[in-house]
PDB file of C-alpha atoms and ligand atoms in Angstrom:
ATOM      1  CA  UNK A  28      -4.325  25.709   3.536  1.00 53.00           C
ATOM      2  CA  UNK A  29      -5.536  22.637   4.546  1.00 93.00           C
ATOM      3  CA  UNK A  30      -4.545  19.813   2.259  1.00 96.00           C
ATOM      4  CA  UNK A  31      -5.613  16.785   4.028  1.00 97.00           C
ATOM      5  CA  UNK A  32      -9.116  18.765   4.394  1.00 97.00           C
ATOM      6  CA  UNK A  33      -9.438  19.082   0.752  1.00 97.00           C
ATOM      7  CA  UNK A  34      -8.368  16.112  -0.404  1.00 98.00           C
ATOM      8  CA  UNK A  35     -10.377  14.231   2.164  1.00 98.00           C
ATOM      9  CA  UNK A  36     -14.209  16.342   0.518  1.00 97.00           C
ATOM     10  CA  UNK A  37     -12.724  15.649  -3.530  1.00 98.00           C
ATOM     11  CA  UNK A  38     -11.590  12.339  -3.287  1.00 98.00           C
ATOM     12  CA  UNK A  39     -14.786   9.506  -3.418  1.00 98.00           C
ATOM     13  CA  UNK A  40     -12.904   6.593  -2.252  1.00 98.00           C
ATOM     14  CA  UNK A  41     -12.840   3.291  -4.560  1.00 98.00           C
ATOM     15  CA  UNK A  42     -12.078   0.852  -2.224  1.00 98.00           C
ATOM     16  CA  UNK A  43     -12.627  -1.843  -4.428  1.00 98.00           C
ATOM     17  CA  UNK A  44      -9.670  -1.026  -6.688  1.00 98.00           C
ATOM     18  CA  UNK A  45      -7.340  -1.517  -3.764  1.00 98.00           C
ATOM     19  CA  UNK A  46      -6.061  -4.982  -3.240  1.00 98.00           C
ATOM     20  CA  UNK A  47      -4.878  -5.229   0.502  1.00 98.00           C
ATOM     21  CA  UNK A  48      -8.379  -3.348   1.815  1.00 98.00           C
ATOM     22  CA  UNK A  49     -10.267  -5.984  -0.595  1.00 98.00           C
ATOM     23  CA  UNK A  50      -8.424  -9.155   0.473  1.00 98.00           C
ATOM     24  CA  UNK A  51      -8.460  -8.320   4.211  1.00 98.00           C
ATOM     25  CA  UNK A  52     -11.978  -7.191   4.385  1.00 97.00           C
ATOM     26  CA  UNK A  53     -13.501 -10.268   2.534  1.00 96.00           C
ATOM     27  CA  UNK A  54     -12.077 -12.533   4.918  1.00 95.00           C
ATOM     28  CA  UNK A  55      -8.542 -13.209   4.106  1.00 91.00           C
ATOM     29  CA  UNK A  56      -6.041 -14.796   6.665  1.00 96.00           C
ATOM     30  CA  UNK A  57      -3.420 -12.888   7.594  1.00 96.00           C
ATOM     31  CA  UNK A  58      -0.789 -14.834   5.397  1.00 97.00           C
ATOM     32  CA  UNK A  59      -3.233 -13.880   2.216  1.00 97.00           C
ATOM     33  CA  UNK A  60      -3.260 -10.275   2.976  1.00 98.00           C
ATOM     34  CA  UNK A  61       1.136 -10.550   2.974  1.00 97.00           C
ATOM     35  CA  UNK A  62       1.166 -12.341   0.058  1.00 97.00           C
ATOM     36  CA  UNK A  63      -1.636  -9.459  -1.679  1.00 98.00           C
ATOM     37  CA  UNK A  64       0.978  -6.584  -0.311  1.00 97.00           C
ATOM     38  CA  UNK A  65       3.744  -8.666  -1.968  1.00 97.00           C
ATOM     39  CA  UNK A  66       1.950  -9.097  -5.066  1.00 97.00           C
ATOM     40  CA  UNK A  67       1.216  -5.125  -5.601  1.00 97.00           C
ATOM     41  CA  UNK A  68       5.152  -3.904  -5.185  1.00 94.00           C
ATOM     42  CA  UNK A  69       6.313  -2.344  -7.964  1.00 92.00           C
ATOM     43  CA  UNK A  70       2.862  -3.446  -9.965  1.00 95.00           C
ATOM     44  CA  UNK A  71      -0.450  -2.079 -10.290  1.00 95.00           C
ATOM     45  CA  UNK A  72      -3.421  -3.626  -7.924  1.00 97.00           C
ATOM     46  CA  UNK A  73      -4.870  -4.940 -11.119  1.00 97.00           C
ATOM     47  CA  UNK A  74      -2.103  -7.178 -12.270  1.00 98.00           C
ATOM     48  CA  UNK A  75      -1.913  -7.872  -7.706  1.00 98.00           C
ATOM     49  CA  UNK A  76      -5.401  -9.025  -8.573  1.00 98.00           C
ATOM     50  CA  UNK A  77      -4.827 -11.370 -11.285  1.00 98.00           C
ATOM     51  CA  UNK A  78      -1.785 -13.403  -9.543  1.00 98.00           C
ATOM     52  CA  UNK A  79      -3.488 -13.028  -6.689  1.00 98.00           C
ATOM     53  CA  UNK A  80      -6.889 -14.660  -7.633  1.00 98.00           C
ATOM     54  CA  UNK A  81      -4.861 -17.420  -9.742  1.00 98.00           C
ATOM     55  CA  UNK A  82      -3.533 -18.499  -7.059  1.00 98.00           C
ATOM     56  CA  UNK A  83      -6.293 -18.501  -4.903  1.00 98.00           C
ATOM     57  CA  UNK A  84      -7.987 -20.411  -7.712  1.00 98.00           C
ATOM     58  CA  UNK A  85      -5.286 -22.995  -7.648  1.00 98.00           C
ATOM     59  CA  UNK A  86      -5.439 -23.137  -3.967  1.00 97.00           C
ATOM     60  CA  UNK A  87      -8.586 -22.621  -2.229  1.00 94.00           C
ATOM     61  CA  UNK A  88      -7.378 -20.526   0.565  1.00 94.00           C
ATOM     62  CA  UNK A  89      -3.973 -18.978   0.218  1.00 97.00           C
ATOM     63  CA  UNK A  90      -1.815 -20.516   3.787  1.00 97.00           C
ATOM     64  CA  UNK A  91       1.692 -20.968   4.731  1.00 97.00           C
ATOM     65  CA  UNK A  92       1.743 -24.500   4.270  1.00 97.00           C
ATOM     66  CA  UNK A  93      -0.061 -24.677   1.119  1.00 98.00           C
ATOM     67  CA  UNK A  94       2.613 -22.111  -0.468  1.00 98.00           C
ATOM     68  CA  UNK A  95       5.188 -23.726   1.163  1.00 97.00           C
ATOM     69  CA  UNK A  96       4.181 -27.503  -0.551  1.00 97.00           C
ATOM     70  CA  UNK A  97       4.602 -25.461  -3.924  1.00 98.00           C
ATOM     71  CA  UNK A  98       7.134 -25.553  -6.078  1.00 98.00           C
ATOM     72  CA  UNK A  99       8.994 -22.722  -6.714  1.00 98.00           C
ATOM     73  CA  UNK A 100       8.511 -23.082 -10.585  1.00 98.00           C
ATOM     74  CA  UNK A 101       4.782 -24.132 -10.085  1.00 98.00           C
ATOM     75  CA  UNK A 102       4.472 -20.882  -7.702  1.00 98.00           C
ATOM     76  CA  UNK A 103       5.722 -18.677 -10.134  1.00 98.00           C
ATOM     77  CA  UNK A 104       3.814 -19.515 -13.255  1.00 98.00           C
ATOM     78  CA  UNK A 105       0.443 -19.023 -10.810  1.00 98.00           C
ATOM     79  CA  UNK A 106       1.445 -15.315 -10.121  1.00 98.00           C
ATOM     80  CA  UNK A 107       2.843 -14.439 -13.845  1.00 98.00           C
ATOM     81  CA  UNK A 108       0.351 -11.676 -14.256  1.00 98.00           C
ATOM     82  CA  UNK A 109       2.176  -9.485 -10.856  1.00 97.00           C
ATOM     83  CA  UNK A 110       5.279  -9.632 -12.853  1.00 96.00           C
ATOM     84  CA  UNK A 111       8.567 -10.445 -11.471  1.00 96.00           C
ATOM     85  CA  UNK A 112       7.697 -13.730 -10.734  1.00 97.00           C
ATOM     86  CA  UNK A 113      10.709 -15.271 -10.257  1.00 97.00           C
ATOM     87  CA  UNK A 114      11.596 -12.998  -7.542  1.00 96.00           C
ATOM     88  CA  UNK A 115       8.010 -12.887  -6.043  1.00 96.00           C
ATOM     89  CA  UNK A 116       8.133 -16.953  -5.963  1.00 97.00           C
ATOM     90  CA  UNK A 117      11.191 -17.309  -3.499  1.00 97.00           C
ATOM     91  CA  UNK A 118       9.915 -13.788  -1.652  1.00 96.00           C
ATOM     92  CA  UNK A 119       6.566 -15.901  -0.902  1.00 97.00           C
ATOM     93  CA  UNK A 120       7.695 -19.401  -0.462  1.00 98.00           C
ATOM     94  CA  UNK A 121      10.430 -17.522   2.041  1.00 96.00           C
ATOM     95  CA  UNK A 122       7.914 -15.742   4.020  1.00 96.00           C
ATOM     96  CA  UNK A 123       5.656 -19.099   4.235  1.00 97.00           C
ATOM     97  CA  UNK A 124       8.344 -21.082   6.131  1.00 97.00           C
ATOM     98  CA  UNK A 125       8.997 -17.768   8.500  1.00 96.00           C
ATOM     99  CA  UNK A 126       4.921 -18.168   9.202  1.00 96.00           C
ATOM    100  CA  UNK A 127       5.388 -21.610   9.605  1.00 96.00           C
ATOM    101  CA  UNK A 128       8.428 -21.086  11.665  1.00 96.00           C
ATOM    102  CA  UNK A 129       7.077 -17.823  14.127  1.00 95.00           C
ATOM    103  CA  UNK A 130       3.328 -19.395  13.960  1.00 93.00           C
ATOM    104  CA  UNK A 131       2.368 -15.465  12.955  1.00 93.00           C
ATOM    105  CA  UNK A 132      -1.270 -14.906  13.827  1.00 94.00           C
ATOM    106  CA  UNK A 133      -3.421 -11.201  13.845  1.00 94.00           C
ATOM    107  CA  UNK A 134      -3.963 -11.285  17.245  1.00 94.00           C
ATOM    108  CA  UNK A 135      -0.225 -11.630  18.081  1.00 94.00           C
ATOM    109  CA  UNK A 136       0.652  -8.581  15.937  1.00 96.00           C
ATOM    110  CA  UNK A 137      -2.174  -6.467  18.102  1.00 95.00           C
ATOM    111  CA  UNK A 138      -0.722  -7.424  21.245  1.00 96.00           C
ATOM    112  CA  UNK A 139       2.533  -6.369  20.214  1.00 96.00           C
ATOM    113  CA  UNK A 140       1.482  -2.715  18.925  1.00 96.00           C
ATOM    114  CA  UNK A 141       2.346  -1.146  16.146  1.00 97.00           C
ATOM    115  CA  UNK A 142       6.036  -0.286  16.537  1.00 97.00           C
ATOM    116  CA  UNK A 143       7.129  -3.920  17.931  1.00 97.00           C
ATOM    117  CA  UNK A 144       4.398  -5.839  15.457  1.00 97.00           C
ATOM    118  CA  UNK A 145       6.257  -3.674  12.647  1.00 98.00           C
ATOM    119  CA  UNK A 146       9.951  -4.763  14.121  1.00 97.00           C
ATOM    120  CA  UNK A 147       8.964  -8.136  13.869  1.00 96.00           C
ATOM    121  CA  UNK A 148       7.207  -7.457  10.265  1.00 97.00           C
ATOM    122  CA  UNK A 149      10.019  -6.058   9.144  1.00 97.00           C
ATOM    123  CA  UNK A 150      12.593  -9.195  10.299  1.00 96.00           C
ATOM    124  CA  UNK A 151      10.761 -11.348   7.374  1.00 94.00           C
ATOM    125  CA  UNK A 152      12.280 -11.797   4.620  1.00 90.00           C
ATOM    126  CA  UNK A 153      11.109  -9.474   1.927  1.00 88.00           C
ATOM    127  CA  UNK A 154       8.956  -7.129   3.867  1.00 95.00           C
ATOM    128  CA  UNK A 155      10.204  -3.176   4.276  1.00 95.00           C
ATOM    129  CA  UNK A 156       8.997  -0.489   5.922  1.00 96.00           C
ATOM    130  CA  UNK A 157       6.232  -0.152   3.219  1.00 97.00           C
ATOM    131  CA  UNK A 158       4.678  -3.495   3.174  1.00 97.00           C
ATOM    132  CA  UNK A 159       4.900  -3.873   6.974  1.00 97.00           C
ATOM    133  CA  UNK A 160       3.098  -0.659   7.254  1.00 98.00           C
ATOM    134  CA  UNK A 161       0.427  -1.476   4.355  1.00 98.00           C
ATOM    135  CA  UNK A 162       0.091  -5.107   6.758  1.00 97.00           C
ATOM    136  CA  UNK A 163      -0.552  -3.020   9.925  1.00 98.00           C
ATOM    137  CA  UNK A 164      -2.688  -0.127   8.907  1.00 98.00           C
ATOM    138  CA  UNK A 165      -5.309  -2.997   7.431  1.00 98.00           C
ATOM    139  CA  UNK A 166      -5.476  -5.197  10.996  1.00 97.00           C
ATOM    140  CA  UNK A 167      -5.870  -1.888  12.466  1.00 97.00           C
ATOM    141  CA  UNK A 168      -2.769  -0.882  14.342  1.00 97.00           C
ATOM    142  CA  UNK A 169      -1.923   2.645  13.642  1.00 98.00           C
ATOM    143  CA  UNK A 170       0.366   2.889  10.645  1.00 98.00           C
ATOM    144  CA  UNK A 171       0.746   5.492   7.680  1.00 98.00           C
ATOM    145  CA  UNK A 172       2.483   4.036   4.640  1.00 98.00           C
ATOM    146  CA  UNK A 173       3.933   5.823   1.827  1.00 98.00           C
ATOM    147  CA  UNK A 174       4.127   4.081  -1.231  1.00 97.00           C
ATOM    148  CA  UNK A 175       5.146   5.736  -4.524  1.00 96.00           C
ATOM    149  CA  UNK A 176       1.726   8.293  -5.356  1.00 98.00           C
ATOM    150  CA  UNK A 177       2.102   9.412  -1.360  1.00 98.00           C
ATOM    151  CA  UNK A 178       5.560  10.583  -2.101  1.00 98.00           C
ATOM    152  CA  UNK A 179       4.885  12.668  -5.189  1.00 98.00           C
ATOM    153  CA  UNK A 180       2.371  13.953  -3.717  1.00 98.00           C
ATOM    154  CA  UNK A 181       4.166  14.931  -0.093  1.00 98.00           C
ATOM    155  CA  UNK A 182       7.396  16.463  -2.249  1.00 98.00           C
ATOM    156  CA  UNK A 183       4.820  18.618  -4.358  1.00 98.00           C
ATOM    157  CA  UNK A 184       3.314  19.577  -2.032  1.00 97.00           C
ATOM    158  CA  UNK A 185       6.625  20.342   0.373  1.00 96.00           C
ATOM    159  CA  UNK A 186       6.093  18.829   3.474  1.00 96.00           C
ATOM    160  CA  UNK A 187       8.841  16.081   3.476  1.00 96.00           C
ATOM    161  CA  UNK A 188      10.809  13.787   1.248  1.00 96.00           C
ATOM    162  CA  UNK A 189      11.604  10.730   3.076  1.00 98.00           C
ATOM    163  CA  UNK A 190       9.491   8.518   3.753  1.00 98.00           C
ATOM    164  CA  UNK A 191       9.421   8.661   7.882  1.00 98.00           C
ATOM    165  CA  UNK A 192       9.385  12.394   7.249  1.00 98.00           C
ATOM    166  CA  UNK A 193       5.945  11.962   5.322  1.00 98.00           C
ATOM    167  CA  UNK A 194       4.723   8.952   7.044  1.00 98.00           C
ATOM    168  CA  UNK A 195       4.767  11.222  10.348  1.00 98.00           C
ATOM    169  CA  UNK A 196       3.467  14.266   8.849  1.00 98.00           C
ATOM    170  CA  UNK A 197      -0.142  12.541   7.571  1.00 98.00           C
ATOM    171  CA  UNK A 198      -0.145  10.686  11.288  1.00 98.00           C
ATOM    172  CA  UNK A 199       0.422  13.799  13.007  1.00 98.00           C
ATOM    173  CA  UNK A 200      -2.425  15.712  11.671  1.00 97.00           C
ATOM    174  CA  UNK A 201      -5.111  12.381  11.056  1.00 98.00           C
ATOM    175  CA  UNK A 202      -6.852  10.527  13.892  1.00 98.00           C
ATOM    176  CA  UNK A 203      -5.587   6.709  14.061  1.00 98.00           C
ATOM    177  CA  UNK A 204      -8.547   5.773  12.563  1.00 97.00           C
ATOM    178  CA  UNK A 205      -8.528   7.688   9.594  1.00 98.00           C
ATOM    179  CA  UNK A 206      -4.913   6.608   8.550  1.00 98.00           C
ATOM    180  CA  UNK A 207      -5.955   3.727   6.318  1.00 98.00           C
ATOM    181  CA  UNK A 208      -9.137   5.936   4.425  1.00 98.00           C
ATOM    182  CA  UNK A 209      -6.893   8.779   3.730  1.00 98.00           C
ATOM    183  CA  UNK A 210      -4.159   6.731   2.957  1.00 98.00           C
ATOM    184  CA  UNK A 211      -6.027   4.980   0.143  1.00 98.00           C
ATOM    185  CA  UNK A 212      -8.051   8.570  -0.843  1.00 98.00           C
ATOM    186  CA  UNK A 213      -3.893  10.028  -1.672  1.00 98.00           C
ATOM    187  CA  UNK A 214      -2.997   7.242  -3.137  1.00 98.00           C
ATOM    188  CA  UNK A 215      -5.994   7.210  -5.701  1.00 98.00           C
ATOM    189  CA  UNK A 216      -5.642  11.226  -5.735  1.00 98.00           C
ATOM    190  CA  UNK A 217      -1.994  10.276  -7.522  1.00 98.00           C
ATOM    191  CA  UNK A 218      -3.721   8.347  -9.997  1.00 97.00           C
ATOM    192  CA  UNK A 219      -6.685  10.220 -10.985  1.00 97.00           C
ATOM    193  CA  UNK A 220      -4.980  13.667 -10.893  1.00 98.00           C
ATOM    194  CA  UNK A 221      -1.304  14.440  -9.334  1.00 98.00           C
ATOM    195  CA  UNK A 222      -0.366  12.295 -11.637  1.00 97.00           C
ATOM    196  CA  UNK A 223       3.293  11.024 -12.350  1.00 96.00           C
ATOM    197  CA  UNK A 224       3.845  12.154 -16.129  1.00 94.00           C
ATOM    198  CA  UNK A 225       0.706  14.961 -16.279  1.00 93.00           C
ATOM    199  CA  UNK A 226      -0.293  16.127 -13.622  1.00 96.00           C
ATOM    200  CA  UNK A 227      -4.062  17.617 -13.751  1.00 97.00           C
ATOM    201  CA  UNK A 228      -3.307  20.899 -11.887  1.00 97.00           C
ATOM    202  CA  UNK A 229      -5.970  22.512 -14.133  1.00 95.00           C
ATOM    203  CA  UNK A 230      -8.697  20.441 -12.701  1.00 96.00           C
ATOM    204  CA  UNK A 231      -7.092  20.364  -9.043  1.00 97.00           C
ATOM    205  CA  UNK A 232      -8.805  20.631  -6.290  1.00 97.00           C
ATOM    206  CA  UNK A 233      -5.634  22.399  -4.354  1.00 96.00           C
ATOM    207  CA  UNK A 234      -4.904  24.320  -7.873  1.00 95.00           C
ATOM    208  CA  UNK A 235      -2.681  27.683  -7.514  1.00 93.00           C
ATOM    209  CA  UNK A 236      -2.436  27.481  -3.863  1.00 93.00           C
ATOM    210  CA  UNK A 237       0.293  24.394  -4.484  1.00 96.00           C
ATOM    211  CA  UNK A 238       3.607  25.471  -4.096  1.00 96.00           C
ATOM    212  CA  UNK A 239       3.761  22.775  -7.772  1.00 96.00           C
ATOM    213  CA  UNK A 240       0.959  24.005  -9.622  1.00 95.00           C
ATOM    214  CA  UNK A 241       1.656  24.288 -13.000  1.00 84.00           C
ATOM    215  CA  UNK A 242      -0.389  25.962 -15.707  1.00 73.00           C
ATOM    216  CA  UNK A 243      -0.878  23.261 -18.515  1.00 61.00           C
ATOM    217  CA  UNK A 244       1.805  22.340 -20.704  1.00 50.00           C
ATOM    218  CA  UNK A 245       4.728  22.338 -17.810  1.00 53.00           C
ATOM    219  CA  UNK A 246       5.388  20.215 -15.486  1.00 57.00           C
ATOM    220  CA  UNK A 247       5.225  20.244 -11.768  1.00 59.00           C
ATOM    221  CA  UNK A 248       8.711  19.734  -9.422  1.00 57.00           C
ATOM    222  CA  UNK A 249       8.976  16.405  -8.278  1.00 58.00           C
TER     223      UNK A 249
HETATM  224  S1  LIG B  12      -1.838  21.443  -8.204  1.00 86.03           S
HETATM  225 FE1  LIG B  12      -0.847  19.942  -9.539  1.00 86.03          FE
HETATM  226  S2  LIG B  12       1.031  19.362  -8.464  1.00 86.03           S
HETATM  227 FE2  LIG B  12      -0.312  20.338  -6.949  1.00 86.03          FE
HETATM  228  S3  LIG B  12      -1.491  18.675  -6.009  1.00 86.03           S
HETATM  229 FE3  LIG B  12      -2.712  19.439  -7.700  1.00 86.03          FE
HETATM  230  S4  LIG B  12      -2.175  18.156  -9.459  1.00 86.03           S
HETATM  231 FE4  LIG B  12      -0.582  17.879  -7.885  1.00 86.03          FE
END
């Protein structure tokens, strides 16, 4: 059984609801496409959206030194809708004076390659292993993150629970290029149907042959 295969034909991607593909592919700088990864942790991409275009209302185009001029206070109240604010303020203004500081450019992270450019991601302050990967996957170095749909999805399904484990099974069986498609196509697959709470096993696509299907009215193992 072939999920990826399956998942790949049901799932009509809606790249538009994503908020790292959309900043990065309209023309953002590198800094705005950190500070759009930053914005979506532990939030939806709509509320990522919201702080993300007030502050690109407020400053034009999102760089290291205009972040860094804010103040913390003034930073905050401009990315409200994200949530956490407080915390997201000093995560942002830190990671503007380490661009300021390392002069961080695209280019530099390609000639790197993905596991050095995702060593050095990883060194800034606030970035894990999620948010590096989300950074790399959308300049194009080959990178497979797992963010919180990914690894319901993976432990349903039983092919790993950490997230290296998971990370390494998708990349194993997808070609490089594929990683960031199929990474968004699970990710709104969680959404629309393996859902956290209620799943939609009835209307699955994968359906009895998960080892979690459920009939309705119980839930699947997490
Ligand atoms: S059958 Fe249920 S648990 Fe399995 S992938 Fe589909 S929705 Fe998720």
């Amino acid at each position: 059984m072939d999920y990826i295969e399956v998942v790949d034909r049901y799932v009509q991607l809606r790249v538009e609801e994503f908020i790292a593909p959309v900043v990065w592919r309209s023309g953002g700088n590198l800094f705005e496409l950190v500070v759009a990864v930053v914005l979506s942790q532990n939030t939806s991409d709509k509320n990522a959206f919201k702080a993300f275009n007030s502050l690109k209302r407020a400053l034009g185009s999102i760089t290291p030194e205009a972040v860094a001029k804010l103040a913390e206070e003034e930073l905050a109240a401009l990315i409200k809708p994200a949530g956490m604010y407080r915390i997201r303020a000093r995560a942002l203004k830190a990671l503007a004076e380490a661009f300021l500081k390392h002069g961080i450019t695209p280019q530099r992270l390609l000639e790197m390659g993905a596991e050095r450019a995702r060593a050095f991601l990883m060194s800034l302050p606030g970035v894990g292993k999620k948010t590096a990967d989300v950074v790399l996957v959308n300049i194009g170095l080959p990178a497979f993150p797992v963010d919180t749909h990914i690894t319901r999805i993976a432990r349903r399904w039983g092919i790993g629970r950490s997230y290296d484990e998971i990370s390494r099974w998708f990349m194993d069986r997808l070609p490089p290029a594929r990683y960031l498609e199929f990474h968004l196509k699970l990710i709104q697959f969680g959404r629309d149907v393996c859902r956290a709470r209620s799943p939609r096993c009835g209307v699955c696509p994968i359906g009895e042959r998960c080892p979690s299907f459920k009939s309705a009215g119980r839930s699947p193992v997490i």
